[in-house]
Coordinates of C-alpha atoms in Angstrom, one line a residue:
Y1 CA 0.0 0.0 0.0
P2 CA 1.7 3.2 -1.1
D3 CA 2.2 6.0 1.4
N4 CA 0.6 9.1 0.0
G5 CA 1.0 11.0 3.3
I6 CA -2.7 10.6 4.2
K7 CA -3.3 8.6 7.3
F8 CA -6.5 6.9 8.2
F9 CA -6.6 6.0 11.9
S10 CA -9.4 5.4 14.4
G11 CA -8.9 6.2 18.0
D12 CA -7.1 2.9 18.6
G13 CA -4.6 3.3 15.7
F14 CA -6.5 1.0 13.4
K15 CA -5.8 1.7 9.8
L16 CA -8.5 1.9 7.1
P17 CA -6.7 -0.8 4.9
D18 CA -6.8 -3.1 7.9
A19 CA -10.5 -2.5 8.2
V20 CA -11.0 -3.3 4.5
E21 CA -9.0 -6.5 4.8
N22 CA -10.9 -7.6 7.9
E23 CA -14.3 -7.0 6.2
I24 CA -13.2 -9.0 3.1
E25 CA -12.0 -11.8 5.5
R26 CA -15.3 -11.8 7.3
A27 CA -17.3 -11.9 4.1
L28 CA -15.2 -14.8 2.8
D29 CA -15.6 -16.7 6.1
A30 CA -19.4 -16.1 6.1
S31 CA -19.7 -17.4 2.5
A32 CA -17.4 -20.4 3.0
G33 CA -14.9 -18.9 0.6
R34 CA -17.4 -18.4 -2.2
I35 CA -16.7 -15.2 -4.1
Y36 CA -19.3 -15.4 -7.0
G37 CA -23.0 -16.1 -7.0
P38 CA -25.8 -15.8 -4.6
H39 CA -24.6 -15.5 -1.0
G40 CA -21.0 -15.1 -2.2
A41 CA -18.6 -12.7 -0.5
A42 CA -18.9 -10.1 -3.4
E43 CA -22.7 -10.0 -3.0
R44 CA -22.4 -9.6 0.8
L45 CA -20.0 -6.7 0.3
G46 CA -22.0 -5.1 -2.5
L47 CA -19.1 -5.5 -4.9
R48 CA -18.7 -7.0 -8.3
P49 CA -16.7 -10.3 -8.0
S50 CA -13.9 -8.9 -10.1
T51 CA -13.6 -5.9 -7.9
L52 CA -13.5 -8.1 -4.8
Q53 CA -10.7 -10.2 -6.4
G54 CA -8.7 -7.1 -7.1
K55 CA -9.1 -5.9 -3.5
M56 CA -8.0 -9.4 -2.3
K57 CA -4.9 -9.2 -4.4
R58 CA -4.2 -5.6 -3.3
Y59 CA -4.5 -6.4 0.4
G60 CA -2.9 -9.8 0.2
V61 CA -6.0 -11.7 1.3
P62 CA -5.8 -15.4 0.3
D63 CA -8.5 -16.9 -1.9
G64 CA -11.4 -18.5 -0.3
R65 CA -10.7 -22.1 -1.0
G66 CA -10.8 -24.3 2.1
R67 CA -12.8 -21.8 4.3
K68 CA -15.6 -23.2 6.5
A69 CA -18.8 -21.3 7.0

């Protein structure tokens, strides 16, 4: 994640990229790793599947294979 000088912190020092990564992880866990289709992580997050995959790559989130719901 490039440093553009803008910092996004909450009161406890939590960074916005960390929050995004955590939400992606939660959606993948809730959908048993499924990205596409009904009840997939992309639908849960309100994103297109290709957008979700791009964010997963950007934040280093592993793909959903092997996750349990």
